[in-house]
């Protein structure tokens, strides 16, 4: 999967931030993505990887389902609980991509892994 907004993450930042807030992502990750009771989205530590495919699946399926699909933690971060699934809450893939564009705008270094999955379904590293 590939985020259609990767070429304009700064242009999508405001819209993505509104989506981020409307889905209450700020309740765990902080209003600007700087962390709270869950990991910050503004550092280089993405527990399962920072590529588009993995982030999309993590947000849609949640971390428990991601692990059932064979994904493992590739980086360490303090996590107080599992990432809940938002696939039934975020109504369209376009809205989810906008949230990811906001994350990318807040953390430009996450763009380096955008098309380079740390792993694939089934847990195989690429």
GROMACS .gro file of N, CA and C in nm:
model
  378
    1UNK      N    1   0.084  -0.118   0.000
    1UNK     CA    2   0.000   0.000   0.000
    1UNK      C    3   0.089   0.124   0.000
    2UNK      N    4   0.037   0.228  -0.060
    2UNK     CA    5   0.113   0.352  -0.072
    2UNK      C    6   0.021   0.471  -0.044
    3UNK      N    7   0.066   0.562   0.041
    3UNK     CA    8  -0.012   0.680   0.076
    3UNK      C    9  -0.015   0.777  -0.042
    4UNK      N   10  -0.134   0.808  -0.093
    4UNK     CA   11  -0.143   0.901  -0.206
    4UNK      C   12  -0.104   1.044  -0.171
    5UNK      N   13  -0.086   1.073  -0.043
    5UNK     CA   14  -0.053   1.209   0.001
    5UNK      C   15   0.095   1.227   0.035
    6UNK      N   16   0.178   1.127   0.009
    6UNK     CA   17   0.319   1.137   0.044
    6UNK      C   18   0.390   1.255  -0.024
    7UNK      N   19   0.345   1.293  -0.141
    7UNK     CA   20   0.408   1.405  -0.211
    7UNK      C   21   0.363   1.541  -0.159
    8UNK      N   22   0.263   1.542  -0.071
    8UNK     CA   23   0.211   1.669  -0.019
    8UNK      C   24   0.172   1.657   0.128
    9UNK      N   25   0.258   1.596   0.210
    9UNK     CA   26   0.222   1.579   0.351
    9UNK      C   27   0.206   1.712   0.422
   10UNK      N   28   0.285   1.812   0.387
   10UNK     CA   29   0.268   1.942   0.453
   10UNK      C   30   0.136   2.007   0.412
   11UNK      N   31   0.094   1.986   0.288
   11UNK     CA   32  -0.034   2.039   0.243
   11UNK      C   33  -0.152   1.968   0.309
   12UNK      N   34  -0.131   1.845   0.351
   12UNK     CA   35  -0.235   1.766   0.415
   12UNK      C   36  -0.231   1.777   0.567
   13UNK      N   37  -0.131   1.846   0.621
   13UNK     CA   38  -0.111   1.847   0.767
   13UNK      C   39  -0.234   1.896   0.842
   14UNK      N   40  -0.292   2.008   0.801
   14UNK     CA   41  -0.407   2.062   0.874
   14UNK      C   42  -0.527   1.969   0.866
   15UNK      N   43  -0.558   1.920   0.746
   15UNK     CA   44  -0.672   1.829   0.730
   15UNK      C   45  -0.646   1.700   0.808
   16UNK      N   46  -0.524   1.647   0.796
   16UNK     CA   47  -0.488   1.525   0.868
   16UNK      C   48  -0.495   1.543   1.018
   17UNK      N   49  -0.453   1.661   1.066
   17UNK     CA   50  -0.459   1.688   1.210
   17UNK      C   51  -0.603   1.692   1.259
   18UNK      N   52  -0.693   1.749   1.180
   18UNK     CA   53  -0.835   1.751   1.217
   18UNK      C   54  -0.889   1.609   1.226
   19UNK      N   55  -0.851   1.524   1.131
   19UNK     CA   56  -0.894   1.383   1.134
   19UNK      C   57  -0.835   1.314   1.257
   20UNK      N   58  -0.707   1.337   1.282
   20UNK     CA   59  -0.637   1.280   1.397
   20UNK      C   60  -0.711   1.315   1.527
   21UNK      N   61  -0.749   1.440   1.541
   21UNK     CA   62  -0.822   1.483   1.660
   21UNK      C   63  -0.963   1.426   1.662
   22UNK      N   64  -1.030   1.422   1.547
   22UNK     CA   65  -1.168   1.375   1.544
   22UNK      C   66  -1.180   1.226   1.579
   23UNK      N   67  -1.074   1.150   1.556
   23UNK     CA   68  -1.074   1.008   1.591
   23UNK      C   69  -1.011   0.983   1.728
   24UNK      N   70  -0.984   1.091   1.802
   24UNK     CA   71  -0.931   1.085   1.939
   24UNK      C   72  -0.793   1.020   1.950
   25UNK      N   73  -0.714   1.029   1.844
   25UNK     CA   74  -0.576   0.979   1.849
   25UNK      C   75  -0.498   1.053   1.957
   26UNK      N   76  -0.535   1.180   1.977
   26UNK     CA   77  -0.467   1.264   2.076
   26UNK      C   78  -0.484   1.212   2.218
   27UNK      N   79  -0.588   1.135   2.244
   27UNK     CA   80  -0.610   1.080   2.377
   27UNK      C   81  -0.495   0.993   2.424
   28UNK      N   82  -0.429   0.927   2.331
   28UNK     CA   83  -0.315   0.841   2.365
   28UNK      C   84  -0.182   0.898   2.319
   29UNK      N   85  -0.180   0.959   2.201
   29UNK     CA   86  -0.053   1.004   2.141
   29UNK      C   87  -0.027   1.153   2.158
   30UNK      N   88  -0.116   1.225   2.227
   30UNK     CA   89  -0.097   1.369   2.247
   30UNK      C   90  -0.153   1.451   2.132
   31UNK      N   91  -0.189   1.575   2.159
   31UNK     CA   92  -0.253   1.660   2.060
   31UNK      C   93  -0.172   1.687   1.936
   32UNK      N   94  -0.041   1.696   1.951
   32UNK     CA   95   0.046   1.719   1.836
   32UNK      C   96   0.126   1.596   1.798
   33UNK      N   97   0.092   1.481   1.856
   33UNK     CA   98   0.163   1.358   1.825
   33UNK      C   99   0.288   1.337   1.909
   34UNK      N  100   0.310   1.423   2.008
   34UNK     CA  101   0.432   1.415   2.088
   34UNK      C  102   0.430   1.312   2.199
   35UNK      N  103   0.325   1.234   2.207
   35UNK     CA  104   0.318   1.128   2.306
   35UNK      C  105   0.229   1.165   2.423
   36UNK      N  106   0.204   1.069   2.502
   36UNK     CA  107   0.118   1.081   2.619
   36UNK      C  108   0.130   0.949   2.691
   37UNK      N  109   0.019   0.879   2.702
   37UNK     CA  110   0.026   0.747   2.763
   37UNK      C  111   0.076   0.641   2.664
   38UNK      N  112   0.086   0.679   2.539
   38UNK     CA  113   0.136   0.589   2.435
   38UNK      C  114   0.252   0.657   2.362
   39UNK      N  115   0.321   0.584   2.276
   39UNK     CA  116   0.442   0.638   2.213
   39UNK      C  117   0.418   0.766   2.133
   40UNK      N  118   0.519   0.853   2.130
   40UNK     CA  119   0.512   0.971   2.045
   40UNK      C  120   0.520   0.930   1.898
   41UNK      N  121   0.462   1.011   1.814
   41UNK     CA  122   0.468   0.988   1.669
   41UNK      C  123   0.571   1.080   1.605
   42UNK      N  124   0.642   1.153   1.688
   42UNK     CA  125   0.736   1.254   1.640
   42UNK      C  126   0.882   1.212   1.653
   43UNK      N  127   0.907   1.090   1.699
   43UNK     CA  128   1.046   1.043   1.706
   43UNK      C  129   1.066   0.933   1.602
   44UNK      N  130   1.184   0.877   1.597
   44UNK     CA  131   1.215   0.776   1.495
   44UNK      C  132   1.183   0.634   1.540
   45UNK      N  133   1.112   0.618   1.650
   45UNK     CA  134   1.083   0.485   1.701
   45UNK      C  135   0.941   0.445   1.666
   46UNK      N  136   0.927   0.376   1.554
   46UNK     CA  137   0.798   0.319   1.517
   46UNK      C  138   0.809   0.170   1.546
   47UNK      N  139   0.733   0.122   1.642
   47UNK     CA  140   0.750  -0.012   1.698
   47UNK      C  141   0.747  -0.121   1.591
   48UNK      N  142   0.658  -0.111   1.494
   48UNK     CA  143   0.645  -0.214   1.391
   48UNK      C  144   0.706  -0.171   1.258
   49UNK      N  145   0.756  -0.050   1.249
   49UNK     CA  146   0.810   0.004   1.125
   49UNK      C  147   0.730   0.124   1.081
   50UNK      N  148   0.790   0.209   0.998
   50UNK     CA  149   0.727   0.335   0.960
   50UNK      C  150   0.682   0.338   0.814
   51UNK      N  151   0.686   0.225   0.746
   51UNK     CA  152   0.643   0.225   0.606
   51UNK      C  153   0.492   0.240   0.597
   52UNK      N  154   0.445   0.285   0.482
   52UNK     CA  155   0.302   0.309   0.460
   52UNK      C  156   0.216   0.188   0.493
   53UNK      N  157   0.253   0.073   0.439
   53UNK     CA  158   0.174  -0.047   0.455
   53UNK      C  159   0.157  -0.084   0.602
   54UNK      N  160   0.267  -0.083   0.676
   54UNK     CA  161   0.262  -0.121   0.817
   54UNK      C  162   0.182  -0.021   0.899
   55UNK      N  163   0.202   0.109   0.877
   55UNK     CA  164   0.125   0.209   0.952
   55UNK      C  165  -0.024   0.197   0.923
   56UNK      N  166  -0.059   0.178   0.797
   56UNK     CA  167  -0.200   0.164   0.760
   56UNK      C  168  -0.261   0.044   0.832
   57UNK      N  169  -0.192  -0.070   0.826
   57UNK     CA  170  -0.243  -0.192   0.890
   57UNK      C  171  -0.251  -0.176   1.042
   58UNK      N  172  -0.149  -0.114   1.102
   58UNK     CA  173  -0.149  -0.095   1.247
   58UNK      C  174  -0.268  -0.012   1.292
   59UNK      N  175  -0.294   0.097   1.223
   59UNK     CA  176  -0.406   0.184   1.261
   59UNK      C  177  -0.539   0.114   1.235
   60UNK      N  178  -0.553   0.049   1.122
   60UNK     CA  179  -0.679  -0.016   1.086
   60UNK      C  180  -0.707  -0.140   1.172
   61UNK      N  181  -0.605  -0.224   1.191
   61UNK     CA  182  -0.625  -0.353   1.257
   61UNK      C  183  -0.594  -0.352   1.407
   62UNK      N  184  -0.509  -0.260   1.451
   62UNK     CA  185  -0.462  -0.261   1.589
   62UNK      C  186  -0.342  -0.353   1.604
   63UNK      N  187  -0.269  -0.335   1.713
   63UNK     CA  188  -0.144  -0.410   1.729
   63UNK      C  189  -0.166  -0.559   1.755
   64UNK      N  190  -0.272  -0.596   1.825
   64UNK     CA  191  -0.296  -0.738   1.851
   64UNK      C  192  -0.318  -0.814   1.721
   65UNK      N  193  -0.400  -0.759   1.633
   65UNK     CA  194  -0.427  -0.825   1.504
   65UNK      C  195  -0.304  -0.824   1.416
   66UNK      N  196  -0.227  -0.716   1.421
   66UNK     CA  197  -0.103  -0.707   1.344
   66UNK      C  198  -0.008  -0.820   1.386
   67UNK      N  199   0.001  -0.843   1.516
   67UNK     CA  200   0.086  -0.951   1.564
   67UNK      C  201   0.033  -1.087   1.521
   68UNK      N  202  -0.099  -1.104   1.521
   68UNK     CA  203  -0.158  -1.230   1.473
   68UNK      C  204  -0.124  -1.253   1.327
   69UNK      N  205  -0.108  -1.144   1.251
   69UNK     CA  206  -0.071  -1.155   1.109
   69UNK      C  207   0.078  -1.179   1.090
   70UNK      N  208   0.152  -1.190   1.201
   70UNK     CA  209   0.294  -1.224   1.192
   70UNK      C  210   0.391  -1.109   1.208
   71UNK      N  211   0.340  -0.988   1.229
   71UNK     CA  212   0.430  -0.874   1.250
   71UNK      C  213   0.490  -0.882   1.390
   72UNK      N  214   0.615  -0.845   1.401
   72UNK     CA  215   0.682  -0.842   1.531
   72UNK      C  216   0.737  -0.701   1.554
   73UNK      N  217   0.766  -0.672   1.678
   73UNK     CA  218   0.824  -0.541   1.711
   73UNK      C  219   0.965  -0.535   1.656
   74UNK      N  220   0.994  -0.429   1.582
   74UNK     CA  221   1.127  -0.412   1.525
   74UNK      C  222   1.206  -0.304   1.600
   75UNK      N  223   1.137  -0.229   1.685
   75UNK     CA  224   1.202  -0.126   1.767
   75UNK      C  225   1.137  -0.127   1.905
   76UNK      N  226   1.209  -0.076   2.002
   76UNK     CA  227   1.156  -0.073   2.139
   76UNK      C  228   1.105   0.067   2.173
   77UNK      N  229   0.994   0.068   2.242
   77UNK     CA  230   0.933   0.193   2.289
   77UNK      C  231   0.845   0.155   2.407
   78UNK      N  232   0.830   0.245   2.501
   78UNK     CA  233   0.741   0.219   2.614
   78UNK      C  234   0.597   0.226   2.564
   79UNK      N  235   0.526   0.117   2.582
   79UNK     CA  236   0.388   0.106   2.537
   79UNK      C  237   0.303   0.064   2.657
   80UNK      N  238   0.200   0.139   2.689
   80UNK     CA  239   0.118   0.108   2.805
   80UNK      C  240   0.007   0.008   2.776
   81UNK      N  241  -0.023  -0.014   2.651
   81UNK     CA  242  -0.127  -0.108   2.613
   81UNK      C  243  -0.128  -0.125   2.463
   82UNK      N  244  -0.207  -0.217   2.413
   82UNK     CA  245  -0.210  -0.238   2.268
   82UNK      C  246  -0.276  -0.122   2.195
   83UNK      N  247  -0.233  -0.102   2.071
   83UNK     CA  248  -0.297  -0.005   1.983
   83UNK      C  249  -0.433  -0.063   1.944
   84UNK      N  250  -0.542   0.008   1.974
   84UNK     CA  251  -0.673  -0.046   1.936
   84UNK      C  252  -0.696  -0.035   1.786
   85UNK      N  253  -0.782  -0.120   1.731
   85UNK     CA  254  -0.814  -0.109   1.588
   85UNK      C  255  -0.906   0.009   1.561
   86UNK      N  256  -0.876   0.083   1.455
   86UNK     CA  257  -0.959   0.196   1.416
   86UNK      C  258  -1.026   0.173   1.281
   87UNK      N  259  -1.012   0.053   1.225
   87UNK     CA  260  -1.069   0.023   1.094
   87UNK      C  261  -1.219   0.039   1.086
   88UNK      N  262  -1.290   0.017   1.197
   88UNK     CA  263  -1.435   0.034   1.198
   88UNK      C  264  -1.476   0.176   1.237
   89UNK      N  265  -1.379   0.255   1.282
   89UNK     CA  266  -1.408   0.393   1.325
   89UNK      C  267  -1.374   0.491   1.213
   90UNK      N  268  -1.256   0.476   1.156
   90UNK     CA  269  -1.215   0.559   1.042
   90UNK      C  270  -1.284   0.500   0.919
   91UNK      N  271  -1.376   0.573   0.863
   91UNK     CA  272  -1.469   0.517   0.765
   91UNK      C  273  -1.410   0.488   0.628
   92UNK      N  274  -1.307   0.563   0.586
   92UNK     CA  275  -1.252   0.540   0.452
   92UNK      C  276  -1.100   0.531   0.458
   93UNK      N  277  -1.044   0.463   0.361
   93UNK     CA  278  -0.898   0.456   0.355
   93UNK      C  279  -0.840   0.595   0.329
   94UNK      N  280  -0.912   0.680   0.256
   94UNK     CA  281  -0.865   0.816   0.231
   94UNK      C  282  -0.848   0.892   0.362
   95UNK      N  283  -0.942   0.879   0.454
   95UNK     CA  284  -0.929   0.947   0.583
   95UNK      C  285  -0.812   0.892   0.662
   96UNK      N  286  -0.790   0.762   0.656
   96UNK     CA  287  -0.677   0.703   0.727
   96UNK      C  288  -0.545   0.753   0.667
   97UNK      N  289  -0.537   0.761   0.534
   97UNK     CA  290  -0.416   0.813   0.470
   97UNK      C  291  -0.391   0.958   0.511
   98UNK      N  292  -0.496   1.036   0.531
   98UNK     CA  293  -0.479   1.175   0.575
   98UNK      C  294  -0.421   1.181   0.716
   99UNK      N  295  -0.465   1.091   0.803
   99UNK     CA  296  -0.407   1.083   0.938
   99UNK      C  297  -0.258   1.050   0.927
  100UNK      N  298  -0.224   0.954   0.842
  100UNK     CA  299  -0.084   0.917   0.823
  100UNK      C  300  -0.006   1.035   0.764
  101UNK      N  301  -0.067   1.111   0.675
  101UNK     CA  302   0.000   1.230   0.620
  101UNK      C  303   0.031   1.330   0.731
  102UNK      N  304  -0.060   1.346   0.826
  102UNK     CA  305  -0.034   1.433   0.941
  102UNK      C  306   0.087   1.381   1.020
  103UNK      N  307   0.092   1.251   1.044
  103UNK     CA  308   0.206   1.192   1.116
  103UNK      C  309   0.335   1.220   1.039
  104UNK      N  310   0.332   1.204   0.908
  104UNK     CA  311   0.450   1.229   0.825
  104UNK      C  312   0.491   1.377   0.831
  105UNK      N  313   0.393   1.466   0.831
  105UNK     CA  314   0.425   1.609   0.837
  105UNK      C  315   0.488   1.645   0.971
  106UNK      N  316   0.442   1.584   1.079
  106UNK     CA  317   0.498   1.609   1.211
  106UNK      C  318   0.634   1.542   1.228
  107UNK      N  319   0.658   1.437   1.151
  107UNK     CA  320   0.782   1.360   1.164
  107UNK      C  321   0.839   1.330   1.026
  108UNK      N  322   0.900   1.430   0.962
  108UNK     CA  323   0.952   1.412   0.827
  108UNK      C  324   1.052   1.297   0.814
  109UNK      N  325   1.123   1.264   0.921
  109UNK     CA  326   1.219   1.154   0.912
  109UNK      C  327   1.150   1.020   0.889
  110UNK      N  328   1.021   1.011   0.918
  110UNK     CA  329   0.948   0.886   0.894
  110UNK      C  330   0.930   0.859   0.745
  111UNK      N  331   0.952   0.960   0.661
  111UNK     CA  332   0.937   0.942   0.516
  111UNK      C  333   1.044   0.852   0.457
  112UNK      N  334   1.157   0.837   0.525
  112UNK     CA  335   1.266   0.757   0.469
  112UNK      C  336   1.228   0.610   0.453
  113UNK      N  337   1.134   0.562   0.534
  113UNK     CA  338   1.093   0.422   0.529
  113UNK      C  339   0.961   0.400   0.457
  114UNK      N  340   0.910   0.503   0.393
  114UNK     CA  341   0.775   0.500   0.341
  114UNK      C  342   0.746   0.381   0.248
  115UNK      N  343   0.841   0.344   0.165
  115UNK     CA  344   0.819   0.234   0.071
  115UNK      C  345   0.907   0.114   0.101
  116UNK      N  346   0.967   0.111   0.218
  116UNK     CA  347   1.060   0.005   0.253
  116UNK      C  348   1.011  -0.068   0.377
  117UNK      N  349   0.920  -0.163   0.359
  117UNK     CA  350   0.863  -0.231   0.475
  117UNK      C  351   0.968  -0.303   0.557
  118UNK      N  352   0.960  -0.287   0.688
  118UNK     CA  353   1.048  -0.360   0.778
  118UNK      C  354   1.009  -0.507   0.779
  119UNK      N  355   0.883  -0.535   0.750
  119UNK     CA  356   0.832  -0.671   0.746
  119UNK      C  357   0.705  -0.673   0.662
  120UNK      N  358   0.658  -0.791   0.635
  120UNK     CA  359   0.538  -0.807   0.556
  120UNK      C  360   0.444  -0.901   0.630
  121UNK      N  361   0.317  -0.910   0.588
  121UNK     CA  362   0.227  -1.004   0.653
  121UNK      C  363   0.291  -1.142   0.657
  122UNK      N  364   0.277  -1.208   0.768
  122UNK     CA  365   0.341  -1.337   0.786
  122UNK      C  366   0.473  -1.323   0.859
  123UNK      N  367   0.518  -1.198   0.883
  123UNK     CA  368   0.635  -1.173   0.963
  123UNK      C  369   0.767  -1.176   0.891
  124UNK      N  370   0.767  -1.198   0.762
  124UNK     CA  371   0.894  -1.205   0.689
  124UNK      C  372   0.951  -1.065   0.669
  125UNK      N  373   1.073  -1.047   0.709
  125UNK     CA  374   1.140  -0.919   0.684
  125UNK      C  375   1.178  -0.911   0.538
  126UNK      N  376   1.173  -0.791   0.484
  126UNK     CA  377   1.212  -0.774   0.344
  126UNK      C  378   1.352  -0.726   0.334
   0.00000   0.00000   0.00000
